[in-house]
mmCIF file with all atom_site columns, C-alpha atoms in Angstrom:
data_model
loop_
_atom_site.group_PDB
_atom_site.id
_atom_site.type_symbol
_atom_site.label_atom_id
_atom_site.label_alt_id
_atom_site.label_comp_id
_atom_site.label_asym_id
_atom_site.label_entity_id
_atom_site.label_seq_id
_atom_site.pdbx_PDB_ins_code
_atom_site.Cartn_x
_atom_site.Cartn_y
_atom_site.Cartn_z
_atom_site.occupancy
_atom_site.B_iso_or_equiv
_atom_site.pdbx_formal_charge
_atom_site.auth_seq_id
_atom_site.auth_comp_id
_atom_site.auth_asym_id
_atom_site.auth_atom_id
_atom_site.pdbx_PDB_model_num
ATOM 1   C CA . ASP A 1 1   ? -101.891 -91.247  181.783 1.00 0.00 ? 1   ASP A CA 1
ATOM 2   C CA . THR A 1 2   ? -104.594 -93.941  181.931 1.00 0.00 ? 2   THR A CA 1
ATOM 3   C CA . GLU A 1 3   ? -102.458 -96.599  183.506 1.00 0.00 ? 3   GLU A CA 1
ATOM 4   C CA . VAL A 1 4   ? -102.631 -98.517  186.718 1.00 0.00 ? 4   VAL A CA 1
ATOM 5   C CA . THR A 1 5   ? -99.172  -99.816  187.555 1.00 0.00 ? 5   THR A CA 1
ATOM 6   C CA . GLN A 1 6   ? -98.636  -102.866 189.713 1.00 0.00 ? 6   GLN A CA 1
ATOM 7   C CA . THR A 1 7   ? -95.378  -104.193 191.110 1.00 0.00 ? 7   THR A CA 1
ATOM 8   C CA . PRO A 1 8   ? -93.981  -106.742 191.170 1.00 0.00 ? 8   PRO A CA 1
ATOM 9   C CA . LYS A 1 9   ? -95.329  -108.600 188.134 1.00 0.00 ? 9   LYS A CA 1
ATOM 10  C CA . HIS A 1 10  ? -94.363  -111.956 189.606 1.00 0.00 ? 10  HIS A CA 1
ATOM 11  C CA . LEU A 1 11  ? -93.745  -112.969 193.219 1.00 0.00 ? 11  LEU A CA 1
ATOM 12  C CA . VAL A 1 12  ? -92.811  -116.269 194.802 1.00 0.00 ? 12  VAL A CA 1
ATOM 13  C CA . MET A 1 13  ? -92.955  -116.360 198.572 1.00 0.00 ? 13  MET A CA 1
ATOM 14  C CA . GLY A 1 14  ? -92.747  -118.891 201.345 1.00 0.00 ? 14  GLY A CA 1
ATOM 15  C CA . MET A 1 15  ? -95.492  -119.391 203.865 1.00 0.00 ? 15  MET A CA 1
ATOM 16  C CA . THR A 1 16  ? -93.486  -117.623 206.573 1.00 0.00 ? 16  THR A CA 1
ATOM 17  C CA . ASN A 1 17  ? -92.526  -114.619 204.439 1.00 0.00 ? 17  ASN A CA 1
ATOM 18  C CA . LYS A 1 18  ? -93.874  -111.094 204.570 1.00 0.00 ? 18  LYS A CA 1
ATOM 19  C CA . LYS A 1 19  ? -94.220  -109.285 201.265 1.00 0.00 ? 19  LYS A CA 1
ATOM 20  C CA . SER A 1 20  ? -96.145  -106.364 199.810 1.00 0.00 ? 20  SER A CA 1
ATOM 21  C CA . LEU A 1 21  ? -97.870  -105.742 196.509 1.00 0.00 ? 21  LEU A CA 1
ATOM 22  C CA . LYS A 1 22  ? -97.957  -102.183 195.228 1.00 0.00 ? 22  LYS A CA 1
ATOM 23  C CA . CYS A 1 23  ? -100.376 -100.345 192.985 1.00 0.00 ? 23  CYS A CA 1
ATOM 24  C CA . GLU A 1 24  ? -100.197 -96.808  191.650 1.00 0.00 ? 24  GLU A CA 1
ATOM 25  C CA . GLN A 1 25  ? -102.479 -94.622  189.554 1.00 0.00 ? 25  GLN A CA 1
ATOM 26  C CA . HIS A 1 26  ? -102.205 -90.978  188.540 1.00 0.00 ? 26  HIS A CA 1
ATOM 27  C CA . MET A 1 27  ? -105.639 -90.472  187.040 1.00 0.00 ? 27  MET A CA 1
ATOM 28  C CA . GLY A 1 28  ? -107.031 -88.722  190.101 1.00 0.00 ? 28  GLY A CA 1
ATOM 29  C CA . HIS A 1 29  ? -109.352 -91.637  190.759 1.00 0.00 ? 29  HIS A CA 1
ATOM 30  C CA . ARG A 1 30  ? -110.956 -91.669  194.184 1.00 0.00 ? 30  ARG A CA 1
ATOM 31  C CA . ALA A 1 31  ? -111.694 -95.393  194.405 1.00 0.00 ? 31  ALA A CA 1
ATOM 32  C CA . MET A 1 32  ? -109.166 -98.210  194.362 1.00 0.00 ? 32  MET A CA 1
ATOM 33  C CA . TYR A 1 33  ? -109.729 -101.951 194.517 1.00 0.00 ? 33  TYR A CA 1
ATOM 34  C CA . TRP A 1 34  ? -107.958 -105.240 195.112 1.00 0.00 ? 34  TRP A CA 1
ATOM 35  C CA . TYR A 1 35  ? -109.217 -108.332 193.318 1.00 0.00 ? 35  TYR A CA 1
ATOM 36  C CA . LYS A 1 36  ? -108.027 -111.919 193.459 1.00 0.00 ? 36  LYS A CA 1
ATOM 37  C CA . GLN A 1 37  ? -108.310 -114.116 190.365 1.00 0.00 ? 37  GLN A CA 1
ATOM 38  C CA . LYS A 1 38  ? -107.724 -117.846 190.216 1.00 0.00 ? 38  LYS A CA 1
ATOM 39  C CA . ALA A 1 39  ? -107.168 -119.566 186.889 1.00 0.00 ? 39  ALA A CA 1
ATOM 40  C CA . LYS A 1 40  ? -110.275 -119.753 184.683 1.00 0.00 ? 40  LYS A CA 1
ATOM 41  C CA . LYS A 1 41  ? -112.349 -117.903 187.313 1.00 0.00 ? 41  LYS A CA 1
ATOM 42  C CA . PRO A 1 42  ? -113.695 -114.349 187.455 1.00 0.00 ? 42  PRO A CA 1
ATOM 43  C CA . PRO A 1 43  ? -111.935 -111.712 189.535 1.00 0.00 ? 43  PRO A CA 1
ATOM 44  C CA . GLU A 1 44  ? -113.174 -111.744 193.137 1.00 0.00 ? 44  GLU A CA 1
ATOM 45  C CA . LEU A 1 45  ? -113.446 -108.450 194.950 1.00 0.00 ? 45  LEU A CA 1
ATOM 46  C CA . MET A 1 46  ? -111.314 -108.302 198.111 1.00 0.00 ? 46  MET A CA 1
ATOM 47  C CA . PHE A 1 47  ? -111.129 -104.687 199.249 1.00 0.00 ? 47  PHE A CA 1
ATOM 48  C CA . VAL A 1 48  ? -112.414 -101.283 198.202 1.00 0.00 ? 48  VAL A CA 1
ATOM 49  C CA . TYR A 1 49  ? -110.908 -97.964  199.203 1.00 0.00 ? 49  TYR A CA 1
ATOM 50  C CA . SER A 1 50  ? -113.045 -94.903  198.711 1.00 0.00 ? 50  SER A CA 1
ATOM 51  C CA . TYR A 1 51  ? -111.418 -91.501  199.242 1.00 0.00 ? 51  TYR A CA 1
ATOM 52  C CA . GLU A 1 52  ? -108.486 -93.266  200.914 1.00 0.00 ? 52  GLU A CA 1
ATOM 53  C CA . LYS A 1 53  ? -110.701 -95.018  203.455 1.00 0.00 ? 53  LYS A CA 1
ATOM 54  C CA . LEU A 1 54  ? -111.429 -98.731  203.502 1.00 0.00 ? 54  LEU A CA 1
ATOM 55  C CA . SER A 1 55  ? -115.088 -99.038  202.584 1.00 0.00 ? 55  SER A CA 1
ATOM 56  C CA . ILE A 1 56  ? -115.445 -102.723 201.760 1.00 0.00 ? 56  ILE A CA 1
ATOM 57  C CA . ASN A 1 57  ? -113.666 -105.815 203.080 1.00 0.00 ? 57  ASN A CA 1
ATOM 58  C CA . GLU A 1 58  ? -115.149 -108.917 201.518 1.00 0.00 ? 58  GLU A CA 1
ATOM 59  C CA . SER A 1 59  ? -114.414 -111.094 204.580 1.00 0.00 ? 59  SER A CA 1
ATOM 60  C CA . VAL A 1 60  ? -110.811 -111.467 203.505 1.00 0.00 ? 60  VAL A CA 1
ATOM 61  C CA . PRO A 1 61  ? -108.503 -113.358 205.939 1.00 0.00 ? 61  PRO A CA 1
ATOM 62  C CA . SER A 1 62  ? -106.318 -111.137 208.099 1.00 0.00 ? 62  SER A CA 1
ATOM 63  C CA . ARG A 1 63  ? -103.175 -112.490 206.454 1.00 0.00 ? 63  ARG A CA 1
ATOM 64  C CA . PHE A 1 64  ? -104.062 -109.976 203.716 1.00 0.00 ? 64  PHE A CA 1
ATOM 65  C CA . SER A 1 65  ? -103.753 -106.396 204.950 1.00 0.00 ? 65  SER A CA 1
ATOM 66  C CA . PRO A 1 66  ? -104.538 -103.476 202.644 1.00 0.00 ? 66  PRO A CA 1
ATOM 67  C CA . GLU A 1 67  ? -103.162 -99.992  203.004 1.00 0.00 ? 67  GLU A CA 1
ATOM 68  C CA . CYS A 1 68  ? -103.838 -96.748  201.155 1.00 0.00 ? 68  CYS A CA 1
ATOM 69  C CA . PRO A 1 69  ? -101.016 -94.306  201.987 1.00 0.00 ? 69  PRO A CA 1
ATOM 70  C CA . ASN A 1 70  ? -102.422 -91.603  199.682 1.00 0.00 ? 70  ASN A CA 1
ATOM 71  C CA . SER A 1 71  ? -104.894 -91.135  196.863 1.00 0.00 ? 71  SER A CA 1
ATOM 72  C CA . SER A 1 72  ? -102.506 -92.540  194.245 1.00 0.00 ? 72  SER A CA 1
ATOM 73  C CA . LEU A 1 73  ? -101.129 -95.577  196.060 1.00 0.00 ? 73  LEU A CA 1
ATOM 74  C CA . LEU A 1 74  ? -102.581 -98.839  197.241 1.00 0.00 ? 74  LEU A CA 1
ATOM 75  C CA . ASN A 1 75  ? -100.644 -101.609 198.947 1.00 0.00 ? 75  ASN A CA 1
ATOM 76  C CA . LEU A 1 76  ? -101.524 -105.160 199.878 1.00 0.00 ? 76  LEU A CA 1
ATOM 77  C CA . HIS A 1 77  ? -99.394  -106.579 202.690 1.00 0.00 ? 77  HIS A CA 1
ATOM 78  C CA . LEU A 1 78  ? -99.056  -110.335 202.756 1.00 0.00 ? 78  LEU A CA 1
ATOM 79  C CA . HIS A 1 79  ? -98.080  -112.444 205.754 1.00 0.00 ? 79  HIS A CA 1
ATOM 80  C CA . ALA A 1 80  ? -98.226  -116.159 206.520 1.00 0.00 ? 80  ALA A CA 1
ATOM 81  C CA . LEU A 1 81  ? -99.992  -117.006 203.282 1.00 0.00 ? 81  LEU A CA 1
ATOM 82  C CA . GLN A 1 82  ? -101.111 -120.469 202.289 1.00 0.00 ? 82  GLN A CA 1
ATOM 83  C CA . PRO A 1 83  ? -100.465 -122.246 198.970 1.00 0.00 ? 83  PRO A CA 1
ATOM 84  C CA . GLU A 1 84  ? -104.159 -121.810 198.086 1.00 0.00 ? 84  GLU A CA 1
ATOM 85  C CA . ASP A 1 85  ? -103.577 -118.047 198.123 1.00 0.00 ? 85  ASP A CA 1
ATOM 86  C CA . SER A 1 86  ? -101.563 -118.421 194.920 1.00 0.00 ? 86  SER A CA 1
ATOM 87  C CA . ALA A 1 87  ? -103.391 -116.381 192.280 1.00 0.00 ? 87  ALA A CA 1
ATOM 88  C CA . LEU A 1 88  ? -103.299 -113.282 190.119 1.00 0.00 ? 88  LEU A CA 1
ATOM 89  C CA . TYR A 1 89  ? -103.846 -110.191 192.266 1.00 0.00 ? 89  TYR A CA 1
ATOM 90  C CA . LEU A 1 90  ? -105.355 -107.320 190.358 1.00 0.00 ? 90  LEU A CA 1
ATOM 91  C CA . CYS A 1 91  ? -105.522 -103.710 191.378 1.00 0.00 ? 91  CYS A CA 1
ATOM 92  C CA . ALA A 1 92  ? -108.082 -101.391 189.819 1.00 0.00 ? 92  ALA A CA 1
ATOM 93  C CA . SER A 1 93  ? -109.192 -97.806  190.141 1.00 0.00 ? 93  SER A CA 1
ATOM 94  C CA . SER A 1 94  ? -112.225 -95.803  189.120 1.00 0.00 ? 94  SER A CA 1
ATOM 95  C CA . GLN A 1 95  ? -113.196 -92.154  189.136 1.00 0.00 ? 95  GLN A CA 1
ATOM 96  C CA . ASP A 1 96  ? -115.789 -92.766  191.803 1.00 0.00 ? 96  ASP A CA 1
ATOM 97  C CA . PRO A 1 97  ? -116.654 -95.797  193.942 1.00 0.00 ? 97  PRO A CA 1
ATOM 98  C CA . GLY A 1 98  ? -119.092 -97.544  191.635 1.00 0.00 ? 98  GLY A CA 1
ATOM 99  C CA . TYR A 1 99  ? -121.047 -96.661  188.497 1.00 0.00 ? 99  TYR A CA 1
ATOM 100 C CA . THR A 1 100 ? -117.924 -95.745  186.547 1.00 0.00 ? 100 THR A CA 1
ATOM 101 C CA . GLU A 1 101 ? -115.510 -97.834  184.539 1.00 0.00 ? 101 GLU A CA 1
ATOM 102 C CA . ALA A 1 102 ? -112.674 -99.516  186.359 1.00 0.00 ? 102 ALA A CA 1
ATOM 103 C CA . PHE A 1 103 ? -109.115 -99.441  185.047 1.00 0.00 ? 103 PHE A CA 1
ATOM 104 C CA . PHE A 1 104 ? -107.110 -102.540 185.904 1.00 0.00 ? 104 PHE A CA 1
ATOM 105 C CA . GLY A 1 105 ? -103.401 -103.011 186.367 1.00 0.00 ? 105 GLY A CA 1
ATOM 106 C CA . GLN A 1 106 ? -101.509 -105.888 184.782 1.00 0.00 ? 106 GLN A CA 1
ATOM 107 C CA . GLY A 1 107 ? -101.638 -107.823 188.027 1.00 0.00 ? 107 GLY A CA 1
ATOM 108 C CA . THR A 1 108 ? -99.142  -109.590 190.253 1.00 0.00 ? 108 THR A CA 1
ATOM 109 C CA . ARG A 1 109 ? -98.848  -113.332 189.710 1.00 0.00 ? 109 ARG A CA 1
ATOM 110 C CA . LEU A 1 110 ? -98.309  -114.685 193.232 1.00 0.00 ? 110 LEU A CA 1
ATOM 111 C CA . THR A 1 111 ? -97.067  -118.176 194.017 1.00 0.00 ? 111 THR A CA 1
ATOM 112 C CA . VAL A 1 112 ? -96.938  -119.336 197.633 1.00 0.00 ? 112 VAL A CA 1
ATOM 113 C CA . VAL A 1 113 ? -94.612  -122.264 198.254 1.00 0.00 ? 113 VAL A CA 1
ATOM 114 C CA . GLY B 2 1   ? -126.955 -113.683 197.668 1.00 0.00 ? 1   GLY B CA 1
ATOM 115 C CA . GLN B 2 2   ? -127.302 -112.057 194.299 1.00 0.00 ? 2   GLN B CA 1
ATOM 116 C CA . GLN B 2 3   ? -125.232 -113.708 191.619 1.00 0.00 ? 3   GLN B CA 1
ATOM 117 C CA . VAL B 2 4   ? -124.579 -112.836 188.025 1.00 0.00 ? 4   VAL B CA 1
ATOM 118 C CA . MET B 2 5   ? -124.362 -115.924 185.827 1.00 0.00 ? 5   MET B CA 1
ATOM 119 C CA . GLN B 2 6   ? -123.118 -116.055 182.271 1.00 0.00 ? 6   GLN B CA 1
ATOM 120 C CA . ILE B 2 7   ? -123.754 -118.585 179.537 1.00 0.00 ? 7   ILE B CA 1
ATOM 121 C CA . PRO B 2 8   ? -122.155 -120.283 177.834 1.00 0.00 ? 8   PRO B CA 1
ATOM 122 C CA . GLN B 2 9   ? -119.051 -120.881 179.932 1.00 0.00 ? 9   GLN B CA 1
ATOM 123 C CA . TYR B 2 10  ? -117.004 -121.684 176.839 1.00 0.00 ? 10  TYR B CA 1
ATOM 124 C CA . GLN B 2 11  ? -117.591 -121.055 173.128 1.00 0.00 ? 11  GLN B CA 1
ATOM 125 C CA . HIS B 2 12  ? -115.521 -122.136 170.154 1.00 0.00 ? 12  HIS B CA 1
ATOM 126 C CA . VAL B 2 13  ? -116.352 -120.517 166.815 1.00 0.00 ? 13  VAL B CA 1
ATOM 127 C CA . GLN B 2 14  ? -114.879 -120.493 163.348 1.00 0.00 ? 14  GLN B CA 1
ATOM 128 C CA . GLU B 2 15  ? -113.480 -117.144 162.330 1.00 0.00 ? 15  GLU B CA 1
ATOM 129 C CA . GLY B 2 16  ? -116.243 -115.179 160.674 1.00 0.00 ? 16  GLY B CA 1
ATOM 130 C CA . GLU B 2 17  ? -119.055 -116.737 162.686 1.00 0.00 ? 17  GLU B CA 1
ATOM 131 C CA . ASP B 2 18  ? -121.112 -114.726 165.142 1.00 0.00 ? 18  ASP B CA 1
ATOM 132 C CA . PHE B 2 19  ? -120.898 -115.083 168.919 1.00 0.00 ? 19  PHE B CA 1
ATOM 133 C CA . THR B 2 20  ? -123.242 -114.188 171.763 1.00 0.00 ? 20  THR B CA 1
ATOM 134 C CA . THR B 2 21  ? -122.807 -114.359 175.522 1.00 0.00 ? 21  THR B CA 1
ATOM 135 C CA . TYR B 2 22  ? -125.649 -113.867 177.971 1.00 0.00 ? 22  TYR B CA 1
ATOM 136 C CA . CYS B 2 23  ? -125.555 -112.463 181.462 1.00 0.00 ? 23  CYS B CA 1
ATOM 137 C CA . ASN B 2 24  ? -128.390 -113.171 183.908 1.00 0.00 ? 24  ASN B CA 1
ATOM 138 C CA . SER B 2 25  ? -129.004 -111.755 187.353 1.00 0.00 ? 25  SER B CA 1
ATOM 139 C CA . SER B 2 26  ? -131.376 -113.031 190.024 1.00 0.00 ? 26  SER B CA 1
ATOM 140 C CA . THR B 2 27  ? -132.266 -109.444 190.919 1.00 0.00 ? 27  THR B CA 1
ATOM 141 C CA . THR B 2 28  ? -132.747 -106.172 189.086 1.00 0.00 ? 28  THR B CA 1
ATOM 142 C CA . LEU B 2 29  ? -129.518 -104.393 188.280 1.00 0.00 ? 29  LEU B CA 1
ATOM 143 C CA . SER B 2 30  ? -129.193 -100.628 188.340 1.00 0.00 ? 30  SER B CA 1
ATOM 144 C CA . ASN B 2 31  ? -126.599 -100.902 185.586 1.00 0.00 ? 31  ASN B CA 1
ATOM 145 C CA . ILE B 2 32  ? -124.165 -103.378 184.101 1.00 0.00 ? 32  ILE B CA 1
ATOM 146 C CA . GLN B 2 33  ? -120.641 -103.258 182.732 1.00 0.00 ? 33  GLN B CA 1
ATOM 147 C CA . TRP B 2 34  ? -118.822 -105.510 180.280 1.00 0.00 ? 34  TRP B CA 1
ATOM 148 C CA . TYR B 2 35  ? -115.096 -106.328 180.349 1.00 0.00 ? 35  TYR B CA 1
ATOM 149 C CA . LYS B 2 36  ? -112.779 -108.344 178.120 1.00 0.00 ? 36  LYS B CA 1
ATOM 150 C CA . GLN B 2 37  ? -109.756 -110.223 179.417 1.00 0.00 ? 37  GLN B CA 1
ATOM 151 C CA . ARG B 2 38  ? -107.271 -111.571 176.906 1.00 0.00 ? 38  ARG B CA 1
ATOM 152 C CA . PRO B 2 39  ? -105.349 -114.742 177.830 1.00 0.00 ? 39  PRO B CA 1
ATOM 153 C CA . GLY B 2 40  ? -102.600 -113.746 180.269 1.00 0.00 ? 40  GLY B CA 1
ATOM 154 C CA . GLY B 2 41  ? -103.984 -110.216 180.458 1.00 0.00 ? 41  GLY B CA 1
ATOM 155 C CA . HIS B 2 42  ? -106.103 -108.087 182.711 1.00 0.00 ? 42  HIS B CA 1
ATOM 156 C CA . PRO B 2 43  ? -109.760 -107.056 182.402 1.00 0.00 ? 43  PRO B CA 1
ATOM 157 C CA . VAL B 2 44  ? -110.369 -104.125 180.067 1.00 0.00 ? 44  VAL B CA 1
ATOM 158 C CA . PHE B 2 45  ? -113.571 -102.108 180.264 1.00 0.00 ? 45  PHE B CA 1
ATOM 159 C CA . LEU B 2 46  ? -115.786 -102.290 177.185 1.00 0.00 ? 46  LEU B CA 1
ATOM 160 C CA . ILE B 2 47  ? -119.038 -100.547 178.038 1.00 0.00 ? 47  ILE B CA 1
ATOM 161 C CA . GLN B 2 48  ? -121.610 -99.645  180.665 1.00 0.00 ? 48  GLN B CA 1
ATOM 162 C CA . LEU B 2 49  ? -125.385 -99.953  180.195 1.00 0.00 ? 49  LEU B CA 1
ATOM 163 C CA . VAL B 2 50  ? -127.790 -98.093  182.424 1.00 0.00 ? 50  VAL B CA 1
ATOM 164 C CA . LYS B 2 51  ? -131.226 -97.797  180.830 1.00 0.00 ? 51  LYS B CA 1
ATOM 165 C CA . SER B 2 52  ? -133.839 -100.498 180.471 1.00 0.00 ? 52  SER B CA 1
ATOM 166 C CA . GLY B 2 53  ? -133.777 -101.923 176.941 1.00 0.00 ? 53  GLY B CA 1
ATOM 167 C CA . GLU B 2 54  ? -130.608 -100.001 176.084 1.00 0.00 ? 54  GLU B CA 1
ATOM 168 C CA . VAL B 2 55  ? -128.639 -101.102 173.028 1.00 0.00 ? 55  VAL B CA 1
ATOM 169 C CA . LYS B 2 56  ? -125.118 -99.876  172.322 1.00 0.00 ? 56  LYS B CA 1
ATOM 170 C CA . LYS B 2 57  ? -122.789 -100.724 169.468 1.00 0.00 ? 57  LYS B CA 1
ATOM 171 C CA . GLN B 2 58  ? -119.027 -100.651 169.164 1.00 0.00 ? 58  GLN B CA 1
ATOM 172 C CA . LYS B 2 59  ? -118.033 -101.651 165.627 1.00 0.00 ? 59  LYS B CA 1
ATOM 173 C CA . ARG B 2 60  ? -118.794 -105.403 165.499 1.00 0.00 ? 60  ARG B CA 1
ATOM 174 C CA . LEU B 2 61  ? -119.902 -105.575 169.141 1.00 0.00 ? 61  LEU B CA 1
ATOM 175 C CA . THR B 2 62  ? -123.532 -105.043 170.177 1.00 0.00 ? 62  THR B CA 1
ATOM 176 C CA . PHE B 2 63  ? -124.485 -104.776 173.840 1.00 0.00 ? 63  PHE B CA 1
ATOM 177 C CA . GLN B 2 64  ? -128.030 -105.007 175.134 1.00 0.00 ? 64  GLN B CA 1
ATOM 178 C CA . PHE B 2 65  ? -129.629 -104.468 178.548 1.00 0.00 ? 65  PHE B CA 1
ATOM 179 C CA . GLY B 2 66  ? -132.902 -106.281 179.121 1.00 0.00 ? 66  GLY B CA 1
ATOM 180 C CA . GLU B 2 67  ? -136.197 -104.509 179.650 1.00 0.00 ? 67  GLU B CA 1
ATOM 181 C CA . ALA B 2 68  ? -136.424 -105.858 183.204 1.00 0.00 ? 68  ALA B CA 1
ATOM 182 C CA . LYS B 2 69  ? -132.755 -104.969 183.825 1.00 0.00 ? 69  LYS B CA 1
ATOM 183 C CA . LYS B 2 70  ? -132.059 -108.529 184.932 1.00 0.00 ? 70  LYS B CA 1
ATOM 184 C CA . ASN B 2 71  ? -130.151 -109.665 181.877 1.00 0.00 ? 71  ASN B CA 1
ATOM 185 C CA . SER B 2 72  ? -127.736 -108.433 179.292 1.00 0.00 ? 72  SER B CA 1
ATOM 186 C CA . SER B 2 73  ? -126.059 -109.749 176.178 1.00 0.00 ? 73  SER B CA 1
ATOM 187 C CA . LEU B 2 74  ? -122.963 -109.155 174.112 1.00 0.00 ? 74  LEU B CA 1
ATOM 188 C CA . HIS B 2 75  ? -123.070 -110.096 170.448 1.00 0.00 ? 75  HIS B CA 1
ATOM 189 C CA . ILE B 2 76  ? -120.026 -110.114 168.195 1.00 0.00 ? 76  ILE B CA 1
ATOM 190 C CA . THR B 2 77  ? -120.608 -110.169 164.446 1.00 0.00 ? 77  THR B CA 1
ATOM 191 C CA . ALA B 2 78  ? -118.107 -111.952 162.186 1.00 0.00 ? 78  ALA B CA 1
ATOM 192 C CA . THR B 2 79  ? -115.594 -112.896 164.854 1.00 0.00 ? 79  THR B CA 1
ATOM 193 C CA . GLN B 2 80  ? -111.899 -112.352 164.325 1.00 0.00 ? 80  GLN B CA 1
ATOM 194 C CA . THR B 2 81  ? -108.921 -113.941 166.045 1.00 0.00 ? 81  THR B CA 1
ATOM 195 C CA . THR B 2 82  ? -108.418 -110.691 167.933 1.00 0.00 ? 82  THR B CA 1
ATOM 196 C CA . ASP B 2 83  ? -111.742 -111.327 169.697 1.00 0.00 ? 83  ASP B CA 1
ATOM 197 C CA . VAL B 2 84  ? -110.250 -114.246 171.630 1.00 0.00 ? 84  VAL B CA 1
ATOM 198 C CA . GLY B 2 85  ? -110.540 -113.861 175.387 1.00 0.00 ? 85  GLY B CA 1
ATOM 199 C CA . THR B 2 86  ? -112.938 -114.087 178.282 1.00 0.00 ? 86  THR B CA 1
ATOM 200 C CA . TYR B 2 87  ? -115.881 -111.717 178.371 1.00 0.00 ? 87  TYR B CA 1
ATOM 201 C CA . PHE B 2 88  ? -117.231 -110.762 181.784 1.00 0.00 ? 88  PHE B CA 1
ATOM 202 C CA . CYS B 2 89  ? -120.297 -108.836 182.721 1.00 0.00 ? 89  CYS B CA 1
ATOM 203 C CA . ALA B 2 90  ? -120.160 -107.040 186.056 1.00 0.00 ? 90  ALA B CA 1
ATOM 204 C CA . GLY B 2 91  ? -122.981 -105.687 188.129 1.00 0.00 ? 91  GLY B CA 1
ATOM 205 C CA . PRO B 2 92  ? -123.574 -104.121 191.526 1.00 0.00 ? 92  PRO B CA 1
ATOM 206 C CA . ARG B 2 93  ? -124.547 -106.416 194.364 1.00 0.00 ? 93  ARG B CA 1
ATOM 207 C CA . GLY B 2 94  ? -127.152 -105.536 196.929 1.00 0.00 ? 94  GLY B CA 1
ATOM 208 C CA . THR B 2 95  ? -127.380 -101.872 197.836 1.00 0.00 ? 95  THR B CA 1
ATOM 209 C CA . GLY B 2 96  ? -123.712 -101.192 197.243 1.00 0.00 ? 96  GLY B CA 1
ATOM 210 C CA . ASN B 2 97  ? -122.183 -99.514  194.252 1.00 0.00 ? 97  ASN B CA 1
ATOM 211 C CA . GLN B 2 98  ? -119.321 -101.945 193.804 1.00 0.00 ? 98  GLN B CA 1
ATOM 212 C CA . PHE B 2 99  ? -119.244 -104.137 190.754 1.00 0.00 ? 99  PHE B CA 1
ATOM 213 C CA . TYR B 2 100 ? -118.970 -107.899 191.027 1.00 0.00 ? 100 TYR B CA 1
ATOM 214 C CA . PHE B 2 101 ? -117.972 -109.993 188.062 1.00 0.00 ? 101 PHE B CA 1
ATOM 215 C CA . GLY B 2 102 ? -120.140 -112.611 186.414 1.00 0.00 ? 102 GLY B CA 1
ATOM 216 C CA . THR B 2 103 ? -118.834 -116.084 185.757 1.00 0.00 ? 103 THR B CA 1
ATOM 217 C CA . GLY B 2 104 ? -117.459 -115.178 182.318 1.00 0.00 ? 104 GLY B CA 1
ATOM 218 C CA . THR B 2 105 ? -117.567 -116.680 178.825 1.00 0.00 ? 105 THR B CA 1
ATOM 219 C CA . SER B 2 106 ? -114.312 -117.833 177.278 1.00 0.00 ? 106 SER B CA 1
ATOM 220 C CA . LEU B 2 107 ? -114.263 -117.324 173.511 1.00 0.00 ? 107 LEU B CA 1
ATOM 221 C CA . THR B 2 108 ? -111.933 -119.255 171.206 1.00 0.00 ? 108 THR B CA 1
ATOM 222 C CA . VAL B 2 109 ? -111.838 -118.286 167.543 1.00 0.00 ? 109 VAL B CA 1
ATOM 223 C CA . ILE B 2 110 ? -110.552 -120.933 165.150 1.00 0.00 ? 110 ILE B CA 1
ATOM 224 C CA . PRO B 2 111 ? -108.783 -119.408 162.124 1.00 0.00 ? 111 PRO B CA 1
#
């Protein structure tokens, strides 16, 4: 199994809503990542989890809250988002944190209204 | 801070023509990765280069890492419509091991 599975694929939420994005991998990878990608732009790194611990937070606003319940799961909790937060949110995993290829999920297309 | 820039930003080619995208870093990179993202898709890993001057080939794709490890290139010979997408290089930033994406080159192949 070389897949990273993200749910939901699409999400529309209001600015007062609370929602969560989910990511799952069963490759035994020890690093997991959240990226944000706006149209026609490169993916921007948001968070890195290494061995289930948050190792990098790229100065992401607190309305985005990551969580790693176990080595296979990664969540991104969303609260009080702004319309400019609308984007494709990509989850990725790699065998180790850095220096190895990253496997990406299909992404969640988020629209904030 | 360190940035990885790619040129060109966009490239339109006739099917069968060659294509090259260049990746340039302001600092020396310990290694570099290349990814392809199809329209509406997610990034897919293509290759990783580690050694100075390294050249790797995958069928019609040739990847090169510069001698100074500050630049890299991806060359596609005889493009096909299946090559359409955005090609990103990705390199580590600062002392960390995490990879940050370059600005990307969007390739359109005209049949």
